[in-house]
CSV table of C-alpha atoms and ligand atoms in Angstrom, one decimal:
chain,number,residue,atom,x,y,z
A,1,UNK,CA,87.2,30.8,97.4
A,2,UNK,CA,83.6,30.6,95.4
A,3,UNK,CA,86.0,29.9,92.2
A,4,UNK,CA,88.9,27.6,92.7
A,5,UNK,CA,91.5,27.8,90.2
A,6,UNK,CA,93.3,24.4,88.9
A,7,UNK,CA,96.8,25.1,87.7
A,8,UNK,CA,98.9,22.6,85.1
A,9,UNK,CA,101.9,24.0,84.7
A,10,UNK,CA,103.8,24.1,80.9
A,11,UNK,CA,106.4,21.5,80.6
A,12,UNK,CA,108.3,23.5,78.2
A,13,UNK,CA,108.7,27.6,78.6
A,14,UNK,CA,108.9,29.1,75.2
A,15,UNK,CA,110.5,32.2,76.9
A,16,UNK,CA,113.8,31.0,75.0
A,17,UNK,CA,112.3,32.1,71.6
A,18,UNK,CA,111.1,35.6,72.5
A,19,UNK,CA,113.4,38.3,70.8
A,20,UNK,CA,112.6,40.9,73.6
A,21,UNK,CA,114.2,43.5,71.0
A,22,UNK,CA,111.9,42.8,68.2
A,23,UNK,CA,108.7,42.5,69.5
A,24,UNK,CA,105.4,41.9,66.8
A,25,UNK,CA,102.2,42.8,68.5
A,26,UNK,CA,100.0,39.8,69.0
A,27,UNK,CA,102.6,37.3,67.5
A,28,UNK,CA,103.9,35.2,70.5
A,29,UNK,CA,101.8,34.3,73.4
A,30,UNK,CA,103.4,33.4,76.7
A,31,UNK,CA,103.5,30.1,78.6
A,32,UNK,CA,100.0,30.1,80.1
A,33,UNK,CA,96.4,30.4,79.6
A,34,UNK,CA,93.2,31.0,81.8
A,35,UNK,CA,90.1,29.0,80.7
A,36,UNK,CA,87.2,29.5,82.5
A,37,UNK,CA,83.2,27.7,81.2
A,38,UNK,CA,79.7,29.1,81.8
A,39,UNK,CA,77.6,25.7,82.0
A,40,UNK,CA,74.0,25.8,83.4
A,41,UNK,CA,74.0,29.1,84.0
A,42,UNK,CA,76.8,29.3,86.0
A,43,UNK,CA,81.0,29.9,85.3
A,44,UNK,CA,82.9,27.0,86.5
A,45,UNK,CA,86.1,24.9,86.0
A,46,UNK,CA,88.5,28.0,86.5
A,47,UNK,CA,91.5,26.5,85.2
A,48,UNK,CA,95.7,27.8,84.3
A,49,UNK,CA,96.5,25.4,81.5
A,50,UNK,CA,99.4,25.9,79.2
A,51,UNK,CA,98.8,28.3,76.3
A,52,UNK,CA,97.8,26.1,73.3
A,53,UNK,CA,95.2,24.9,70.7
A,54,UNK,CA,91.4,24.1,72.0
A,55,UNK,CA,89.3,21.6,70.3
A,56,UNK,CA,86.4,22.9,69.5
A,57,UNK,CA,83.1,21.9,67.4
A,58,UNK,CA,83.3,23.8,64.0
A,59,UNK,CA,79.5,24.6,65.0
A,60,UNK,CA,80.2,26.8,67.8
A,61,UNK,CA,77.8,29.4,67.7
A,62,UNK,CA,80.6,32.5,68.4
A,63,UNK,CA,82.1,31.2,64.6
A,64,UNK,CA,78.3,31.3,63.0
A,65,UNK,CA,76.5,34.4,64.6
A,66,UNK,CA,79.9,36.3,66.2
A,67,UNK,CA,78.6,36.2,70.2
A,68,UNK,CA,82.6,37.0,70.8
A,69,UNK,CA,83.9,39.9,73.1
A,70,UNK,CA,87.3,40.7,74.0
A,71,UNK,CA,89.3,43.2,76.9
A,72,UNK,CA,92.8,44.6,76.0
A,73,UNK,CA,94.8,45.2,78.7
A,74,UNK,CA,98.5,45.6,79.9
A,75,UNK,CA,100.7,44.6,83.0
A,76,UNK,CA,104.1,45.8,83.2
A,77,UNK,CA,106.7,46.0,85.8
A,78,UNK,CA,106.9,48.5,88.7
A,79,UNK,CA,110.4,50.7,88.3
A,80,UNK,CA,110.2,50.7,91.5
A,81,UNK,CA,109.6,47.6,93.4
A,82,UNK,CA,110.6,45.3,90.0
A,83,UNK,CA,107.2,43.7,90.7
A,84,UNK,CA,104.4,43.3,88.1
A,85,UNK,CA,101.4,45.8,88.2
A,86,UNK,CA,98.4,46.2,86.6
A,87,UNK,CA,96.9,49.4,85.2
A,88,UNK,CA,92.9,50.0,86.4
A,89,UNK,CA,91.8,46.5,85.6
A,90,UNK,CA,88.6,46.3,86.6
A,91,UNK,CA,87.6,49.1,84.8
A,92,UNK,CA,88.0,46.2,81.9
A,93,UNK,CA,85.9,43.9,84.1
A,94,UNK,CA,83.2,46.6,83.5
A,95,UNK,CA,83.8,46.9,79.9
A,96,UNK,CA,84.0,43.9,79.0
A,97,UNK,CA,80.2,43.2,80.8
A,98,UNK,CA,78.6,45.7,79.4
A,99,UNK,CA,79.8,44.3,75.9
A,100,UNK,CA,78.4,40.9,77.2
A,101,UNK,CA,75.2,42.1,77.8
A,102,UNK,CA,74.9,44.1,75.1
A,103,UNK,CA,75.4,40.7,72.6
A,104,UNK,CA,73.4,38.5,75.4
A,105,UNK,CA,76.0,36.7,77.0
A,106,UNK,CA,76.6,36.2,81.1
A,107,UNK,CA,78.7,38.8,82.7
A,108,UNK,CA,82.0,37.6,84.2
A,109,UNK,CA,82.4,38.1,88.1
A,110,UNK,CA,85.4,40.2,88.6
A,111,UNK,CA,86.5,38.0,90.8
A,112,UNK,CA,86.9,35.1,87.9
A,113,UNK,CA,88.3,37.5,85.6
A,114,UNK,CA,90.8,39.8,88.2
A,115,UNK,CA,92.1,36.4,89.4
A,116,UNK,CA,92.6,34.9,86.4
A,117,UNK,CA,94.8,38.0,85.3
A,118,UNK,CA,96.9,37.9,88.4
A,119,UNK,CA,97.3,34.3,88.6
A,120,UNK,CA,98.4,34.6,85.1
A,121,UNK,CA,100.4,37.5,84.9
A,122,UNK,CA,102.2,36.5,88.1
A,123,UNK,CA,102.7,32.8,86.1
A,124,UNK,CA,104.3,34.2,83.3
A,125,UNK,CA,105.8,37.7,84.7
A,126,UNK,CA,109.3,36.9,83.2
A,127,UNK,CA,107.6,37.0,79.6
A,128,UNK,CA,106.9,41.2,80.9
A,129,UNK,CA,109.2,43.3,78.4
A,130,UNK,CA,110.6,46.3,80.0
A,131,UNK,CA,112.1,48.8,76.9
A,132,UNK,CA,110.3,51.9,76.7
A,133,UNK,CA,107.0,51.5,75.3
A,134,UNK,CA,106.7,47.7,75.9
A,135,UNK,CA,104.1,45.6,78.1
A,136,UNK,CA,102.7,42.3,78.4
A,137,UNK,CA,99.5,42.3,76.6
A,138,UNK,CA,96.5,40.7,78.3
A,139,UNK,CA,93.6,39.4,76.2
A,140,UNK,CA,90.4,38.6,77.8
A,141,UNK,CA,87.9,37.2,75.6
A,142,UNK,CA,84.7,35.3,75.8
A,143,UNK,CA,82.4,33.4,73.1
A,144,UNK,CA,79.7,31.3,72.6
A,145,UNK,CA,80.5,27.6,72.3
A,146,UNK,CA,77.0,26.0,72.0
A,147,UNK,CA,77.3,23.9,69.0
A,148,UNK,CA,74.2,24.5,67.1
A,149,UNK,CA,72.8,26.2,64.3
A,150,UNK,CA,69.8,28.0,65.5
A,151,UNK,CA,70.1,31.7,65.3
A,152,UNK,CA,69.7,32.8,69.7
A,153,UNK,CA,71.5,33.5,72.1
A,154,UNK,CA,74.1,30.6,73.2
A,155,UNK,CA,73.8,28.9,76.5
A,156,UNK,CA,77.1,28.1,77.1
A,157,UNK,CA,80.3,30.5,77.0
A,158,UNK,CA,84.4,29.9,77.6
A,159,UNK,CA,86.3,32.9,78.8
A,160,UNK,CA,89.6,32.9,78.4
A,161,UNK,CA,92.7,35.2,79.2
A,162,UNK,CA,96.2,34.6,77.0
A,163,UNK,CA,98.9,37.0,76.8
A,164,UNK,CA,102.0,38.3,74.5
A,165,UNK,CA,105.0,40.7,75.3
A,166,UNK,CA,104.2,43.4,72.7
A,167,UNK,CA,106.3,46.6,71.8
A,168,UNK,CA,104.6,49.9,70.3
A,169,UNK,CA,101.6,48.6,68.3
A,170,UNK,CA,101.7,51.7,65.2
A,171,UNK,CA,105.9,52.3,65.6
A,172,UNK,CA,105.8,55.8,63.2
A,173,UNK,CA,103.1,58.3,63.0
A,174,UNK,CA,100.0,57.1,61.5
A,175,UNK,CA,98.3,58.2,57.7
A,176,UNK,CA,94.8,58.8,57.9
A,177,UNK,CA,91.9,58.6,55.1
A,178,UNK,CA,88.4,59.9,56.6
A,179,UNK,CA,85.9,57.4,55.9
A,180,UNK,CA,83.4,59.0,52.7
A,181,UNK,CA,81.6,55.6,52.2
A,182,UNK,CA,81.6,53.1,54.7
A,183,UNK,CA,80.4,53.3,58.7
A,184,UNK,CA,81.5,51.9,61.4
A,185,UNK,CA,78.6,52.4,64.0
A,186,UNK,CA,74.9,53.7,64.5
A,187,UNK,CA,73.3,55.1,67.3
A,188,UNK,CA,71.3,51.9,68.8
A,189,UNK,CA,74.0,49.5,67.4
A,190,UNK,CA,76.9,47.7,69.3
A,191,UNK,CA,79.9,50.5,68.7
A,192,UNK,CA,80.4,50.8,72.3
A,193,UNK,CA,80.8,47.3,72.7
A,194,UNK,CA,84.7,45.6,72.0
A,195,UNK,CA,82.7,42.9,69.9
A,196,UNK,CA,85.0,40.7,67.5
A,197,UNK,CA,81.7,41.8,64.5
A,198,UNK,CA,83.0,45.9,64.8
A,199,UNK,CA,86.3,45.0,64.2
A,200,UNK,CA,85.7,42.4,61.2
A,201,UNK,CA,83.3,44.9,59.4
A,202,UNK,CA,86.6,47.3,59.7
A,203,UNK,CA,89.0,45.3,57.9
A,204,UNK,CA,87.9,45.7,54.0
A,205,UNK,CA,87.5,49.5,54.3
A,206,UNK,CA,90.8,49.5,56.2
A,207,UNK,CA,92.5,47.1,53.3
A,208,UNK,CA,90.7,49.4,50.5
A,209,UNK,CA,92.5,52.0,52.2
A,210,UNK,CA,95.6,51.2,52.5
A,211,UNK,CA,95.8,50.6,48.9
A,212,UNK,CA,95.6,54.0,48.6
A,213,UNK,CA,98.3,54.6,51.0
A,214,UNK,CA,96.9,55.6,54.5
A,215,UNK,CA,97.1,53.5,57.7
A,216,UNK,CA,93.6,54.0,59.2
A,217,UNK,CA,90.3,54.9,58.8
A,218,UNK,CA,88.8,58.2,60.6
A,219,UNK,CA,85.3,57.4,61.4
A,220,UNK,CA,82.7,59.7,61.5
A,221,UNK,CA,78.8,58.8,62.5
A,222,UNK,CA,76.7,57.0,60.7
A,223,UNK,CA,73.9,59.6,60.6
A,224,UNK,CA,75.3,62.7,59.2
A,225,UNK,CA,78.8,61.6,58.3
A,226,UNK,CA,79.6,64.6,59.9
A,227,UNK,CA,81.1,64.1,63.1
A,228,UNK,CA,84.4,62.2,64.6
A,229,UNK,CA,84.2,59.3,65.8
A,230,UNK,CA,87.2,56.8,66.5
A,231,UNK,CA,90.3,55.8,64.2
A,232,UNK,CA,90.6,52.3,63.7
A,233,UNK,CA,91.7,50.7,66.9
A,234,UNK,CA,92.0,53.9,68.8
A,235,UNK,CA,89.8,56.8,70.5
A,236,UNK,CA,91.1,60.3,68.7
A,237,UNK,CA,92.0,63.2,69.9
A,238,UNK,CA,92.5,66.9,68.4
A,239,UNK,CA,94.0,70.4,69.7
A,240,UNK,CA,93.1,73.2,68.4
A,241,UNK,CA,94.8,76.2,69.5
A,242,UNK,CA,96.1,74.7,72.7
A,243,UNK,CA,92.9,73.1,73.4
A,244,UNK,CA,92.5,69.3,73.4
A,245,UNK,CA,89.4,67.7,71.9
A,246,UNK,CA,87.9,64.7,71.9
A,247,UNK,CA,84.7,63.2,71.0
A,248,UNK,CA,82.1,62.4,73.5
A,249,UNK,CA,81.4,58.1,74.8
A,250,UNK,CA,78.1,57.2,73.2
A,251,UNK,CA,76.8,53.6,72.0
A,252,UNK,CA,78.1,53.9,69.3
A,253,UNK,CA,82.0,54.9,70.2
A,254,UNK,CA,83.9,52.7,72.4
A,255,UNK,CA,84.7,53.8,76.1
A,256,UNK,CA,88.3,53.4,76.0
A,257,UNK,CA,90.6,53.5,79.2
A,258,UNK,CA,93.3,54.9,78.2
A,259,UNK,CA,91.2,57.8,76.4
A,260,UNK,CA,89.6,58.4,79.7
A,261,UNK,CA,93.4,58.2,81.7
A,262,UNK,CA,94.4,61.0,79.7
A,263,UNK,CA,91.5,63.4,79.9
A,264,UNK,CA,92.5,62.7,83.8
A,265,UNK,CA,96.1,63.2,83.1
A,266,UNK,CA,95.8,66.2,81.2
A,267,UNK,CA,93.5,68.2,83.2
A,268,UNK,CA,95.7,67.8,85.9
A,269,UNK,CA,98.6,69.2,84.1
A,270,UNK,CA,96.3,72.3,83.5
A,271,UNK,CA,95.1,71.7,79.9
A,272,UNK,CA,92.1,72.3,79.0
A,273,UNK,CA,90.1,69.3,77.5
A,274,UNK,CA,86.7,68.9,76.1
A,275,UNK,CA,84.4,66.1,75.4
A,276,UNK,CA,82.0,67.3,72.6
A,277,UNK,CA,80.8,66.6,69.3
A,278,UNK,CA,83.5,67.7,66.5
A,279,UNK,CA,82.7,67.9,63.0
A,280,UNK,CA,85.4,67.4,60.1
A,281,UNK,CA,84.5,70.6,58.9
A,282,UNK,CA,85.6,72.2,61.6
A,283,UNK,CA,89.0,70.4,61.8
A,284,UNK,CA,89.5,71.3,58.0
A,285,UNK,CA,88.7,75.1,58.9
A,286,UNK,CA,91.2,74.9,62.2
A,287,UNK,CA,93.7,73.5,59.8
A,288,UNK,CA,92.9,75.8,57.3
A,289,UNK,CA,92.9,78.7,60.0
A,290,UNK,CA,97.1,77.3,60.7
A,291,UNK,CA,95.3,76.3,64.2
A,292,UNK,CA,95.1,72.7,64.2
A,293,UNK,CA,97.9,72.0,66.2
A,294,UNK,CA,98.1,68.0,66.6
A,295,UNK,CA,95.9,64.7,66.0
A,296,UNK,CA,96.3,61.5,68.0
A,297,UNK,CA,94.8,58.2,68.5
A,298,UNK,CA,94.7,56.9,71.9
A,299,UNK,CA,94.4,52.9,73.2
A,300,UNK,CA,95.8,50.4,75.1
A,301,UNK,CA,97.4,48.8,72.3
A,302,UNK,CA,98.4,52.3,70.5
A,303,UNK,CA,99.6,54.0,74.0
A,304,UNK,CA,99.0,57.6,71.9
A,305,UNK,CA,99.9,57.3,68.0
A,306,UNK,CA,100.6,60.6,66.4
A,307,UNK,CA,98.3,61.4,63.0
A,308,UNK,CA,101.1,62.8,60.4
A,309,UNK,CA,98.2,63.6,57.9
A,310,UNK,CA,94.5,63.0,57.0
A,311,UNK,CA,92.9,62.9,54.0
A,312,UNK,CA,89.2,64.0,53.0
A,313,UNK,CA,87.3,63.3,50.0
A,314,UNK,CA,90.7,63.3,47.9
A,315,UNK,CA,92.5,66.3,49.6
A,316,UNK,CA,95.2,65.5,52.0
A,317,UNK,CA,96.0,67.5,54.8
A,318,UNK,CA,99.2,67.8,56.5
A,319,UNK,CA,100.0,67.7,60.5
A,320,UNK,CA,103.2,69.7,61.9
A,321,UNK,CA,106.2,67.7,62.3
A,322,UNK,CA,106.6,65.2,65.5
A,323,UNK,CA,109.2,67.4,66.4
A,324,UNK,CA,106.8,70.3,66.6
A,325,UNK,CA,104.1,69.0,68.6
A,326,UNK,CA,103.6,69.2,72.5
A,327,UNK,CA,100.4,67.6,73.9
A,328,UNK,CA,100.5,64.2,72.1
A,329,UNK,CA,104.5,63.5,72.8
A,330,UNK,CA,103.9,65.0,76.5
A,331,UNK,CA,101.0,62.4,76.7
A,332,UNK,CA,102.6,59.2,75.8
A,333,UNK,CA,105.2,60.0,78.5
A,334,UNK,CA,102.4,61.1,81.1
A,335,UNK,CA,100.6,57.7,80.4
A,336,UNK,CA,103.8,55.5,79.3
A,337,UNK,CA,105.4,56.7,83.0
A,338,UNK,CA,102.2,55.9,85.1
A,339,UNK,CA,101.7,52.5,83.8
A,340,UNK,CA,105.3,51.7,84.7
A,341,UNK,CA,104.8,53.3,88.3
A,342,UNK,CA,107.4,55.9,87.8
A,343,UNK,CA,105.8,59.0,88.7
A,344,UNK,CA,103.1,59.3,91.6
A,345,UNK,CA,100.2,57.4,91.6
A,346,UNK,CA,97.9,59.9,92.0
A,347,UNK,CA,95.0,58.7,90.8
A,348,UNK,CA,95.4,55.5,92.4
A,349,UNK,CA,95.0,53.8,89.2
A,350,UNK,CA,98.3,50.9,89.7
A,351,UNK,CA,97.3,47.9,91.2
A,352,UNK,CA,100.3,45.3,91.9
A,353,UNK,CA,99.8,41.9,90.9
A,354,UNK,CA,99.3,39.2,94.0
A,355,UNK,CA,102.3,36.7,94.3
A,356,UNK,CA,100.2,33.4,94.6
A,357,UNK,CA,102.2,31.0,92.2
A,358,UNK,CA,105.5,31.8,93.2
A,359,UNK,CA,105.6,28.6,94.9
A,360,UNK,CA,104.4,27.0,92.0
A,361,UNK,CA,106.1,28.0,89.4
A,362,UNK,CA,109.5,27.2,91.0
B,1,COI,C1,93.4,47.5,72.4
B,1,COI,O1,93.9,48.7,72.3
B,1,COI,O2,93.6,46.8,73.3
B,1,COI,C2,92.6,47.0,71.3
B,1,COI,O3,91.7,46.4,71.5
B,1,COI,C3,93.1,47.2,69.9
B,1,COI,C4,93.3,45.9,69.3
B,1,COI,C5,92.2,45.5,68.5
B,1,COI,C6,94.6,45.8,68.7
């Protein structure tokens, strides 16, 4: 193997204090980490250590000039076999390099990263929640670690891979407020890219906000303020009269993979689904016209989210009742029932995870 792994085992599982029924997104990580380092221009010392604090130099340039990227992905089990499996990883792989290149940092092979997942996931597959809606959350990331204050690009990187059983990320319909002032990204900028920077300069808008009530922000571009683009941490999706509409991938929206899953999923259930430009004018007139049917956000964190109401420049608008919608509540099932391997895999997206530590971990 070009990348050996080194595994040290955690002397004490913290499996104990997971309340699998009351799971907080992002709150408890499970037993074991993957650490990998980019030195000299090459990734090395692939290593399973147990999940914990780092020291670090409070120079490292991913704190001062934000070369930081992360992946968010989800493994659950098979209702099948019992086993873990994983849902189109290396479509993250990809996604995860084009953000690195995009902030000039090295691309991770796939095979560092793809091993790293199922080493880990197969480490610490008893931490996998299995109610409805549940998964264990995989986080990838990867920052620059050069300690220096010299504004370039870093030569040396860590990547690393934790993960945290997680329930439904938004648990009730989410409030919307359609961004009037602020902008998330530009044609030419790095919107595509999952870069810690987008999310940070989403946070005070989102905080503003929610002071006035609403859950998330509705993005529109940053050149006409005109058209969708993505609602806080999710792609977004609208139907009007039957027909399901979502904006088109460009640099400045990000690519996401459970966005492009459903397009799949929902074509093949006969719906019709376009990727085009979609101004808020014209969602206002559909509403207007009683033909905006449903909203959604879509992500692997979010699964779908439902949109109960959006607001534009002080006027609210009001979505039909959950109970009254079809395409978003048929979607979380489609999606909710492929990643747990109980319907066909058609698209051959399900991947089960390799049983190397089993051994190991005995
Ligand atoms: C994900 O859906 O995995 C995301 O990256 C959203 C996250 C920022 C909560």
């Amino acid at each position: 193997m070009k990348y050996p792994i080194s595994v040290e085992l955690t002397k004490q599982s913290r499996l104990a204090e997971v309340d699998f029924d009351n799971l907080i997104f992002g709150r408890v990580m499970s037993d074991h980490m993957f650490v990998a380092d980019y030195i000299d221009g090459e990734w090395t010392d692939c290593r399973i250590l147990p999940y914990g604090p780092m020291p670090m130099s409070p120079a490292i340039m991913g704190l001062h000039y934000g070369q930081a990227i992360f992946e968010g992905m989800k493994a659950n089990k098979s209702t099948k076999t019992g086993e873990p499996i994983l849902f189109r990883p290396e479509l993250h792989v990809e996604r995860l390099n084009r953000s690195a290149k995009r902030l000039a940092m090295p691309e991770i092979p796939a095979e560092i990263f793809l091993e790293g997942v199922h080493r880990l996931v197969d480490l610490d597959r008893d931490f996998i929640p299995q109610s409805e809606g549940s998964a264990l959350y995989l986080r990838p990331h990867m920052f620059a670690t050069d300690a220096y204050l010299g504004v370039r690009a870093s030569d040396t990187y860590r990547f690393v891979i934790m993960s945290c059983p997680v329930g439904p990320y938004y648990p009730k319909p989410v409030k919307i407020k359609v961004a009037e002032k602020y902008v998330r990204a530009f044609p030419g900028g790095v919107g595509f890219a999952k870069a810690a920077g987008n999310y940070a300069a989403t946070l005070a808008p989102a905080l503003e906000a929610k002071e006035q009530g609403f859950d998330q922000i509705l993005w529109l571009d940053g050149k006409e303020f005109k058209y969708l683009q993505e609602c806080g941490t999710m792609n977004i999706f609208v139907v009007i009269d039957g027909k399901v509409i979502t904006p088109p991938t460009t640099d400045a929206i990000l690519a996401g993979i459970t966005r492009d899953s459903l397009i799949h999923l929902l074509k093949d259930k006969g719906f019709e689904v376009e990727e085009r430009n979609i101004s808020i004018q014209e969602v206002i007139e559909a509403h207007q016209a009683g033909k905006l049917d449903e909203m959604f956000g879509s992500g692997t964190a979010a699964v779908i989210s439902h949109i109960s109401d959006f607001s534009y420049k002080g006027k609210n608008f009001e979505l039909s009742p959950i109970q009254g919608r079809k395409v978003g509540p048929m979607a979380k099932k489609l999606i909710q029932d492929y990643k747990v391997d109980a319907v066909e895999d058609t698209f051959n997206w399900l991947l089960p995870v390799r049983t190397t530590n089993k051994e190991l971990s005995k």
